PDB file of C-alpha atoms and ligand atoms in Angstrom:
ATOM      1  CA  MET A  24    -105.654 140.404  80.940  1.00  0.00           C
ATOM      2  CA  ASN A  25    -109.319 141.026  80.569  1.00  0.00           C
ATOM      3  CA  ILE A  26    -111.060 139.544  83.640  1.00  0.00           C
ATOM      4  CA  GLU A  27    -114.764 138.703  83.475  1.00  0.00           C
ATOM      5  CA  ARG A  28    -116.805 137.414  86.387  1.00  0.00           C
ATOM      6  CA  PHE A  29    -120.060 135.454  86.247  1.00  0.00           C
ATOM      7  CA  ASP A  30    -122.588 134.382  88.844  1.00  0.00           C
ATOM      8  CA  ASN A  31    -122.229 130.729  87.932  1.00  0.00           C
ATOM      9  CA  GLU A  32    -120.710 128.397  85.364  1.00  0.00           C
ATOM     10  CA  ASP A  33    -123.886 128.155  83.282  1.00  0.00           C
ATOM     11  CA  VAL A  34    -123.936 131.894  82.588  1.00  0.00           C
ATOM     12  CA  LEU A  35    -120.220 131.765  81.837  1.00  0.00           C
ATOM     13  CA  ALA A  36    -120.701 128.847  79.420  1.00  0.00           C
ATOM     14  CA  SER A  37    -123.642 130.457  77.690  1.00  0.00           C
ATOM     15  CA  THR A  38    -121.778 133.769  77.240  1.00  0.00           C
ATOM     16  CA  LEU A  39    -118.734 132.030  75.803  1.00  0.00           C
ATOM     17  CA  ALA A  40    -120.850 129.819  73.528  1.00  0.00           C
ATOM     18  CA  THR A  41    -122.484 132.938  72.086  1.00  0.00           C
ATOM     19  CA  ARG A  42    -119.079 134.529  71.418  1.00  0.00           C
ATOM     20  CA  LEU A  43    -117.617 131.405  69.849  1.00  0.00           C
ATOM     21  CA  ILE A  44    -120.597 130.869  67.573  1.00  0.00           C
ATOM     22  CA  GLU A  45    -120.365 134.498  66.499  1.00  0.00           C
ATOM     23  CA  ALA A  46    -116.635 134.046  65.816  1.00  0.00           C
ATOM     24  CA  LEU A  47    -117.455 130.943  63.718  1.00  0.00           C
ATOM     25  CA  SER A  48    -119.953 132.885  61.643  1.00  0.00           C
ATOM     26  CA  LEU A  49    -117.451 135.705  61.054  1.00  0.00           C
ATOM     27  CA  LYS A  50    -114.655 133.294  60.106  1.00  0.00           C
ATOM     28  CA  PRO A  51    -116.024 129.943  58.862  1.00  0.00           C
ATOM     29  CA  ARG A  52    -112.482 128.473  58.560  1.00  0.00           C
ATOM     30  CA  ILE A  53    -111.678 129.380  62.158  1.00  0.00           C
ATOM     31  CA  VAL A  54    -109.035 127.318  63.967  1.00  0.00           C
ATOM     32  CA  LEU A  55    -109.942 126.531  67.574  1.00  0.00           C
ATOM     33  CA  GLY A  56    -107.680 125.176  70.301  1.00  0.00           C
ATOM     34  CA  LEU A  57    -109.735 123.060  72.706  1.00  0.00           C
ATOM     35  CA  PRO A  58    -109.393 121.765  76.265  1.00  0.00           C
ATOM     36  CA  THR A  59    -110.951 118.745  77.932  1.00  0.00           C
ATOM     37  CA  GLY A  60    -111.687 118.259  81.628  1.00  0.00           C
ATOM     38  CA  ARG A  61    -114.577 119.215  83.882  1.00  0.00           C
ATOM     39  CA  THR A  62    -114.516 122.953  83.193  1.00  0.00           C
ATOM     40  CA  PRO A  63    -115.574 122.987  79.505  1.00  0.00           C
ATOM     41  CA  VAL A  64    -118.376 120.425  79.937  1.00  0.00           C
ATOM     42  CA  ALA A  65    -121.043 123.130  80.332  1.00  0.00           C
ATOM     43  CA  LEU A  66    -119.646 125.036  77.340  1.00  0.00           C
ATOM     44  CA  TYR A  67    -119.673 121.975  75.077  1.00  0.00           C
ATOM     45  CA  ARG A  68    -123.212 121.158  76.243  1.00  0.00           C
ATOM     46  CA  GLU A  69    -124.328 124.647  75.294  1.00  0.00           C
ATOM     47  CA  ILE A  70    -122.545 124.621  71.931  1.00  0.00           C
ATOM     48  CA  ARG A  71    -123.920 121.231  70.914  1.00  0.00           C
ATOM     49  CA  SER A  72    -127.455 122.144  71.880  1.00  0.00           C
ATOM     50  CA  ARG A  73    -127.272 125.349  69.808  1.00  0.00           C
ATOM     51  CA  SER A  74    -125.648 123.440  66.924  1.00  0.00           C
ATOM     52  CA  GLN A  75    -128.395 120.828  67.006  1.00  0.00           C
ATOM     53  CA  ARG A  76    -130.911 123.625  66.648  1.00  0.00           C
ATOM     54  CA  GLY A  77    -129.129 124.261  63.355  1.00  0.00           C
ATOM     55  CA  HIS A  78    -127.605 127.682  63.796  1.00  0.00           C
ATOM     56  CA  VAL A  79    -123.951 126.778  63.490  1.00  0.00           C
ATOM     57  CA  ASP A  80    -121.972 125.880  60.373  1.00  0.00           C
ATOM     58  CA  TRP A  81    -119.159 123.519  61.380  1.00  0.00           C
ATOM     59  CA  SER A  82    -118.251 122.446  57.845  1.00  0.00           C
ATOM     60  CA  GLN A  83    -114.954 124.350  57.678  1.00  0.00           C
ATOM     61  CA  VAL A  84    -114.074 124.694  61.360  1.00  0.00           C
ATOM     62  CA  ARG A  85    -110.736 123.176  62.362  1.00  0.00           C
ATOM     63  CA  THR A  86    -109.758 122.181  65.883  1.00  0.00           C
ATOM     64  CA  PHE A  87    -106.642 121.175  67.791  1.00  0.00           C
ATOM     65  CA  ASN A  88    -106.920 119.697  71.241  1.00  0.00           C
ATOM     66  CA  LEU A  89    -104.396 120.670  73.869  1.00  0.00           C
ATOM     67  CA  ASP A  90    -103.357 117.250  75.019  1.00  0.00           C
ATOM     68  CA  GLU A  91    -103.790 113.473  75.178  1.00  0.00           C
ATOM     69  CA  PHE A  92    -102.637 110.729  77.530  1.00  0.00           C
ATOM     70  CA  VAL A  93     -99.663 108.671  76.412  1.00  0.00           C
ATOM     71  CA  GLY A  94    -100.818 105.150  75.564  1.00  0.00           C
ATOM     72  CA  LEU A  95    -104.367 106.212  74.720  1.00  0.00           C
ATOM     73  CA  GLY A  96    -106.058 107.266  71.515  1.00  0.00           C
ATOM     74  CA  ALA A  97    -109.261 107.078  69.513  1.00  0.00           C
ATOM     75  CA  GLY A  98    -111.835 104.764  71.070  1.00  0.00           C
ATOM     76  CA  ASP A  99    -109.905 104.168  74.302  1.00  0.00           C
ATOM     77  CA  GLU A 100    -111.779 104.666  77.567  1.00  0.00           C
ATOM     78  CA  GLY A 101    -110.336 107.672  79.382  1.00  0.00           C
ATOM     79  CA  SER A 102    -108.728 109.179  76.280  1.00  0.00           C
ATOM     80  CA  TYR A 103    -109.312 112.825  75.537  1.00  0.00           C
ATOM     81  CA  CYS A 104    -110.164 111.743  72.019  1.00  0.00           C
ATOM     82  CA  SER A 105    -113.123 109.764  73.411  1.00  0.00           C
ATOM     83  CA  TYR A 106    -114.048 112.683  75.671  1.00  0.00           C
ATOM     84  CA  MET A 107    -114.172 115.086  72.718  1.00  0.00           C
ATOM     85  CA  GLN A 108    -116.298 112.714  70.657  1.00  0.00           C
ATOM     86  CA  ALA A 109    -118.750 112.286  73.521  1.00  0.00           C
ATOM     87  CA  GLU A 110    -118.903 115.931  74.594  1.00  0.00           C
ATOM     88  CA  LEU A 111    -118.795 117.701  71.232  1.00  0.00           C
ATOM     89  CA  PHE A 112    -117.598 116.211  67.960  1.00  0.00           C
ATOM     90  CA  SER A 113    -120.187 113.459  67.511  1.00  0.00           C
ATOM     91  CA  HIS A 114    -122.969 116.017  68.034  1.00  0.00           C
ATOM     92  CA  VAL A 115    -121.898 118.643  65.492  1.00  0.00           C
ATOM     93  CA  ARG A 116    -121.234 118.472  61.770  1.00  0.00           C
ATOM     94  CA  ILE A 117    -117.484 118.865  61.934  1.00  0.00           C
ATOM     95  CA  GLU A 118    -115.425 117.063  59.274  1.00  0.00           C
ATOM     96  CA  ALA A 119    -113.260 114.301  60.763  1.00  0.00           C
ATOM     97  CA  ILE A 120    -110.326 115.553  58.702  1.00  0.00           C
ATOM     98  CA  ASN A 121    -110.586 118.942  60.413  1.00  0.00           C
ATOM     99  CA  ILE A 122    -110.219 117.506  63.933  1.00  0.00           C
ATOM    100  CA  GLY A 123    -106.664 117.709  65.252  1.00  0.00           C
ATOM    101  CA  MET A 124    -105.849 115.334  68.095  1.00  0.00           C
ATOM    102  CA  LEU A 125    -102.545 114.092  69.432  1.00  0.00           C
ATOM    103  CA  ASP A 126    -102.169 110.310  69.152  1.00  0.00           C
ATOM    104  CA  GLY A 127    -101.009 109.029  72.518  1.00  0.00           C
ATOM    105  CA  ARG A 128    -100.473 105.579  70.974  1.00  0.00           C
ATOM    106  CA  ALA A 129     -98.016 106.789  68.329  1.00  0.00           C
ATOM    107  CA  ALA A 130     -94.940 104.560  68.116  1.00  0.00           C
ATOM    108  CA  ASN A 131     -92.672 107.604  67.919  1.00  0.00           C
ATOM    109  CA  LEU A 132     -93.956 110.224  70.352  1.00  0.00           C
ATOM    110  CA  ALA A 133     -91.362 112.853  69.423  1.00  0.00           C
ATOM    111  CA  ALA A 134     -92.369 112.548  65.758  1.00  0.00           C
ATOM    112  CA  GLU A 135     -96.040 112.792  66.756  1.00  0.00           C
ATOM    113  CA  CYS A 136     -95.333 116.033  68.663  1.00  0.00           C
ATOM    114  CA  ALA A 137     -93.442 117.467  65.675  1.00  0.00           C
ATOM    115  CA  ARG A 138     -96.295 116.450  63.352  1.00  0.00           C
ATOM    116  CA  TYR A 139     -98.752 118.319  65.572  1.00  0.00           C
ATOM    117  CA  GLU A 140     -96.710 121.519  65.577  1.00  0.00           C
ATOM    118  CA  ARG A 141     -96.528 121.361  61.769  1.00  0.00           C
ATOM    119  CA  ALA A 142    -100.261 120.680  61.456  1.00  0.00           C
ATOM    120  CA  ILE A 143    -101.088 123.753  63.559  1.00  0.00           C
ATOM    121  CA  GLU A 144     -98.727 125.850  61.477  1.00  0.00           C
ATOM    122  CA  ASP A 145    -100.155 124.474  58.202  1.00  0.00           C
ATOM    123  CA  ALA A 146    -103.653 125.393  59.412  1.00  0.00           C
ATOM    124  CA  GLY A 147    -102.454 128.994  59.741  1.00  0.00           C
ATOM    125  CA  GLY A 148    -102.138 128.947  63.534  1.00  0.00           C
ATOM    126  CA  ILE A 149    -104.803 128.926  66.230  1.00  0.00           C
ATOM    127  CA  ASP A 150    -107.326 131.767  66.167  1.00  0.00           C
ATOM    128  CA  ILE A 151    -108.905 131.169  69.569  1.00  0.00           C
ATOM    129  CA  GLN A 152    -107.308 128.952  72.183  1.00  0.00           C
ATOM    130  CA  LEU A 153    -109.643 127.887  74.985  1.00  0.00           C
ATOM    131  CA  LEU A 154    -108.042 126.819  78.243  1.00  0.00           C
ATOM    132  CA  GLY A 155    -108.882 125.470  81.662  1.00  0.00           C
ATOM    133  CA  ILE A 156    -106.428 125.753  84.547  1.00  0.00           C
ATOM    134  CA  GLY A 157    -105.168 123.136  86.975  1.00  0.00           C
ATOM    135  CA  ALA A 158    -105.402 123.800  90.715  1.00  0.00           C
ATOM    136  CA  ASN A 159    -101.574 123.811  90.554  1.00  0.00           C
ATOM    137  CA  GLY A 160    -101.535 126.489  87.834  1.00  0.00           C
ATOM    138  CA  HIS A 161    -100.929 124.227  84.837  1.00  0.00           C
ATOM    139  CA  ILE A 162    -102.310 124.960  81.389  1.00  0.00           C
ATOM    140  CA  GLY A 163    -102.474 122.125  78.918  1.00  0.00           C
ATOM    141  CA  PHE A 164    -100.182 119.683  80.681  1.00  0.00           C
ATOM    142  CA  ASN A 165     -97.466 122.255  81.198  1.00  0.00           C
ATOM    143  CA  GLU A 166     -96.905 121.411  84.838  1.00  0.00           C
ATOM    144  CA  PRO A 167     -95.151 123.683  87.389  1.00  0.00           C
ATOM    145  CA  GLY A 168     -91.396 123.142  87.564  1.00  0.00           C
ATOM    146  CA  GLU A 169     -87.910 124.585  87.075  1.00  0.00           C
ATOM    147  CA  ALA A 170     -88.441 124.973  83.341  1.00  0.00           C
ATOM    148  CA  LEU A 171     -91.227 124.821  80.782  1.00  0.00           C
ATOM    149  CA  GLU A 172     -91.306 123.351  77.289  1.00  0.00           C
ATOM    150  CA  ALA A 173     -91.988 125.649  74.347  1.00  0.00           C
ATOM    151  CA  GLU A 174     -93.427 123.164  71.854  1.00  0.00           C
ATOM    152  CA  THR A 175     -95.642 120.094  71.908  1.00  0.00           C
ATOM    153  CA  HIS A 176     -93.891 117.510  74.047  1.00  0.00           C
ATOM    154  CA  VAL A 177     -94.159 114.469  76.307  1.00  0.00           C
ATOM    155  CA  ALA A 178     -95.121 115.689  79.791  1.00  0.00           C
ATOM    156  CA  VAL A 179     -94.790 113.902  83.121  1.00  0.00           C
ATOM    157  CA  LEU A 180     -98.051 114.364  85.020  1.00  0.00           C
ATOM    158  CA  CYS A 181     -98.008 115.620  88.621  1.00  0.00           C
ATOM    159  CA  ALA A 182     -99.607 113.384  91.252  1.00  0.00           C
ATOM    160  CA  GLU A 183    -102.434 115.894  91.783  1.00  0.00           C
ATOM    161  CA  THR A 184    -103.101 116.101  88.034  1.00  0.00           C
ATOM    162  CA  ARG A 185    -103.356 112.314  87.833  1.00  0.00           C
ATOM    163  CA  ALA A 186    -105.715 112.316  90.839  1.00  0.00           C
ATOM    164  CA  ALA A 187    -107.865 115.015  89.210  1.00  0.00           C
ATOM    165  CA  ASN A 188    -108.228 112.798  86.126  1.00  0.00           C
ATOM    166  CA  ALA A 189    -109.061 109.564  87.958  1.00  0.00           C
ATOM    167  CA  GLY A 190    -112.759 110.057  87.214  1.00  0.00           C
ATOM    168  CA  LEU A 191    -112.053 109.249  83.560  1.00  0.00           C
ATOM    169  CA  PHE A 192    -110.794 105.836  84.678  1.00  0.00           C
ATOM    170  CA  GLY A 193    -113.592 104.782  87.034  1.00  0.00           C
ATOM    171  CA  GLY A 194    -111.869 106.524  89.960  1.00  0.00           C
ATOM    172  CA  ASP A 195    -108.938 104.088  89.763  1.00  0.00           C
ATOM    173  CA  LEU A 196    -105.754 106.176  90.142  1.00  0.00           C
ATOM    174  CA  SER A 197    -103.541 103.270  89.106  1.00  0.00           C
ATOM    175  CA  ARG A 198    -105.107 103.358  85.634  1.00  0.00           C
ATOM    176  CA  VAL A 199    -104.391 107.062  85.048  1.00  0.00           C
ATOM    177  CA  PRO A 200    -101.415 107.350  82.688  1.00  0.00           C
ATOM    178  CA  THR A 201     -98.244 108.875  84.104  1.00  0.00           C
ATOM    179  CA  HIS A 202     -97.436 110.797  80.920  1.00  0.00           C
ATOM    180  CA  ALA A 203     -99.281 112.890  78.373  1.00  0.00           C
ATOM    181  CA  LEU A 204     -98.595 114.680  75.122  1.00  0.00           C
ATOM    182  CA  SER A 205     -99.246 118.395  75.452  1.00  0.00           C
ATOM    183  CA  MET A 206     -98.988 121.577  73.462  1.00  0.00           C
ATOM    184  CA  GLY A 207     -96.103 123.623  74.848  1.00  0.00           C
ATOM    185  CA  MET A 208     -96.149 127.111  76.261  1.00  0.00           C
ATOM    186  CA  ALA A 209     -95.174 128.729  72.957  1.00  0.00           C
ATOM    187  CA  THR A 210     -97.743 126.635  71.085  1.00  0.00           C
ATOM    188  CA  ILE A 211    -100.397 128.100  73.388  1.00  0.00           C
ATOM    189  CA  LEU A 212     -99.012 131.639  73.457  1.00  0.00           C
ATOM    190  CA  HIS A 213     -98.867 131.792  69.635  1.00  0.00           C
ATOM    191  CA  ALA A 214    -102.680 131.678  69.484  1.00  0.00           C
ATOM    192  CA  ARG A 215    -104.112 134.981  68.302  1.00  0.00           C
ATOM    193  CA  GLU A 216    -106.567 135.055  71.181  1.00  0.00           C
ATOM    194  CA  ILE A 217    -106.783 133.075  74.420  1.00  0.00           C
ATOM    195  CA  VAL A 218    -109.822 132.481  76.620  1.00  0.00           C
ATOM    196  CA  LEU A 219    -109.222 130.786  79.972  1.00  0.00           C
ATOM    197  CA  MET A 220    -112.211 129.476  81.922  1.00  0.00           C
ATOM    198  CA  ALA A 221    -112.045 128.676  85.628  1.00  0.00           C
ATOM    199  CA  THR A 222    -114.870 127.539  87.865  1.00  0.00           C
ATOM    200  CA  GLY A 223    -114.986 126.439  91.495  1.00  0.00           C
ATOM    201  CA  ALA A 224    -113.221 127.616  94.646  1.00  0.00           C
ATOM    202  CA  GLU A 225    -110.504 124.972  94.267  1.00  0.00           C
ATOM    203  CA  LYS A 226    -109.140 127.038  91.363  1.00  0.00           C
ATOM    204  CA  SER A 227    -109.157 130.372  93.219  1.00  0.00           C
ATOM    205  CA  ALA A 228    -105.533 130.261  94.443  1.00  0.00           C
ATOM    206  CA  ALA A 229    -104.176 129.337  90.998  1.00  0.00           C
ATOM    207  CA  VAL A 230    -106.320 132.048  89.397  1.00  0.00           C
ATOM    208  CA  ALA A 231    -105.038 134.706  91.819  1.00  0.00           C
ATOM    209  CA  GLU A 232    -101.411 133.680  91.212  1.00  0.00           C
ATOM    210  CA  MET A 233    -101.939 133.639  87.461  1.00  0.00           C
ATOM    211  CA  ILE A 234    -103.327 137.172  87.442  1.00  0.00           C
ATOM    212  CA  ASP A 235    -101.674 138.974  90.360  1.00  0.00           C
ATOM    213  CA  GLY A 236     -98.509 136.941  90.934  1.00  0.00           C
ATOM    214  CA  PRO A 237     -95.106 137.101  89.231  1.00  0.00           C
ATOM    215  CA  ILE A 238     -94.501 135.337  85.934  1.00  0.00           C
ATOM    216  CA  THR A 239     -92.910 132.093  87.015  1.00  0.00           C
ATOM    217  CA  THR A 240     -92.451 128.533  85.774  1.00  0.00           C
ATOM    218  CA  ARG A 241     -93.949 127.532  89.163  1.00  0.00           C
ATOM    219  CA  VAL A 242     -97.300 128.831  87.869  1.00  0.00           C
ATOM    220  CA  PRO A 243     -97.298 128.123  84.125  1.00  0.00           C
ATOM    221  CA  ALA A 244    -100.566 130.036  83.623  1.00  0.00           C
ATOM    222  CA  SER A 245     -98.797 133.219  84.817  1.00  0.00           C
ATOM    223  CA  PHE A 246     -97.111 133.346  81.370  1.00  0.00           C
ATOM    224  CA  LEU A 247    -100.486 134.354  79.938  1.00  0.00           C
ATOM    225  CA  GLN A 248     -99.688 137.818  81.354  1.00  0.00           C
ATOM    226  CA  VAL A 249     -97.355 138.386  78.381  1.00  0.00           C
ATOM    227  CA  HIS A 250    -100.075 137.751  75.773  1.00  0.00           C
ATOM    228  CA  SER A 251    -101.934 140.791  74.485  1.00  0.00           C
ATOM    229  CA  ARG A 252    -105.373 139.187  73.993  1.00  0.00           C
ATOM    230  CA  VAL A 253    -106.317 137.054  76.985  1.00  0.00           C
ATOM    231  CA  THR A 254    -109.755 136.873  78.535  1.00  0.00           C
ATOM    232  CA  VAL A 255    -110.172 135.101  81.873  1.00  0.00           C
ATOM    233  CA  MET A 256    -113.762 134.014  82.588  1.00  0.00           C
ATOM    234  CA  LEU A 257    -114.471 133.163  86.224  1.00  0.00           C
ATOM    235  CA  ASP A 258    -117.388 132.048  88.324  1.00  0.00           C
ATOM    236  CA  ARG A 259    -117.727 133.352  91.878  1.00  0.00           C
ATOM    237  CA  GLY A 260    -115.696 130.534  93.443  1.00  0.00           C
ATOM    238  CA  ALA A 261    -112.741 130.801  91.085  1.00  0.00           C
ATOM    239  CA  GLY A 262    -112.628 134.595  91.425  1.00  0.00           C
ATOM    240  CA  ALA A 263    -112.926 134.590  95.210  1.00  0.00           C
ATOM    241  CA  ARG A 264    -109.275 135.450  95.937  1.00  0.00           C
ATOM    242  CA  LEU A 265    -108.895 138.292  93.477  1.00  0.00           C
ATOM    243  CA  ALA A 266    -108.549 141.825  94.759  1.00  0.00           C
TER     244      ALA A 266
HETATM  245  C1  F6R B   8    -107.245 119.537  79.587  1.00  0.00           C
HETATM  246  C2  F6R B   8    -106.157 120.428  80.004  1.00  0.00           C
HETATM  247  C3  F6R B   8    -105.978 120.779  81.446  1.00  0.00           C
HETATM  248  C4  F6R B   8    -107.285 121.162  82.146  1.00  0.00           C
HETATM  249  C5  F6R B   8    -107.038 121.441  83.615  1.00  0.00           C
HETATM  250  C6  F6R B   8    -108.321 121.744  84.346  1.00  0.00           C
HETATM  251  O1  F6R B   8    -107.233 119.369  78.198  1.00  0.00           O
HETATM  252  O2  F6R B   8    -105.392 120.841  79.190  1.00  0.00           O
HETATM  253  O3  F6R B   8    -105.052 121.830  81.565  1.00  0.00           O
HETATM  254  O4  F6R B   8    -107.827 122.287  81.511  1.00  0.00           O
HETATM  255  O5  F6R B   8    -106.422 120.349  84.209  1.00  0.00           O
HETATM  256  O6  F6R B   8    -109.097 120.584  84.377  1.00  0.00           O
HETATM  257  P1  F6R B   8    -110.597 120.602  84.930  1.00  0.00           P
HETATM  258  O7  F6R B   8    -111.371 121.431  83.997  1.00  0.00           O
HETATM  259  O8  F6R B   8    -111.011 119.150  84.870  1.00  0.00           O
HETATM  260  O9  F6R B   8    -110.531 121.138  86.300  1.00  0.00           O
END
């Protein structure tokens, strides 16, 4: 793993935005895997402000988001679809047809997961997968446990993951869905390149276990150790427990 440390999350976001925009210019039909959550907010802010200044051609870019809450979809408060529209998609000239999102309202969730796997494959696979990390070591919604799922699947959310997402639902934990659709571990690990961002001291234990600990289903992010092109970008807080 290639570990990079930054003084703060703004420098991290600006560095990553520069790299992504360069990658877009080198490969206009790039396929990006995208996370939601608090961590990428600064990155999306930076990317949309540079895009609005007109330097970025989004016309052929394709994206696949990591996950979505079961029961929620386009237009629903708290959905990751709404988050992505607000934070990025409605501010850049991406074609709607090129945006890949899981539909948490699909009548047949297993079929929706299979559709997503096929769509990623049909797009030629993910070139750059961006990730955040949960304080419990999850990536996507691959939560710690006895076993992990390889492909896109229905995930049961841990109590701490639901609590971490309460802000999307006005702070009301009872409104946070109990399940989500998520790319699986193999879906993520098949990406040609992976960039994981972590900011804040509350992520420092998970970051240390991911990098220095054994590969274990108890820390799903530790499986990134087997991938040959992973960059981990950390602010001071998130890197505080590394040797
Ligand atoms: C979100 C996702 C999650 C988050 C993780 C960190 O799409 O897949 O794995 O990246 O929960 O969330 P934040 O950034 O809110 O701390």
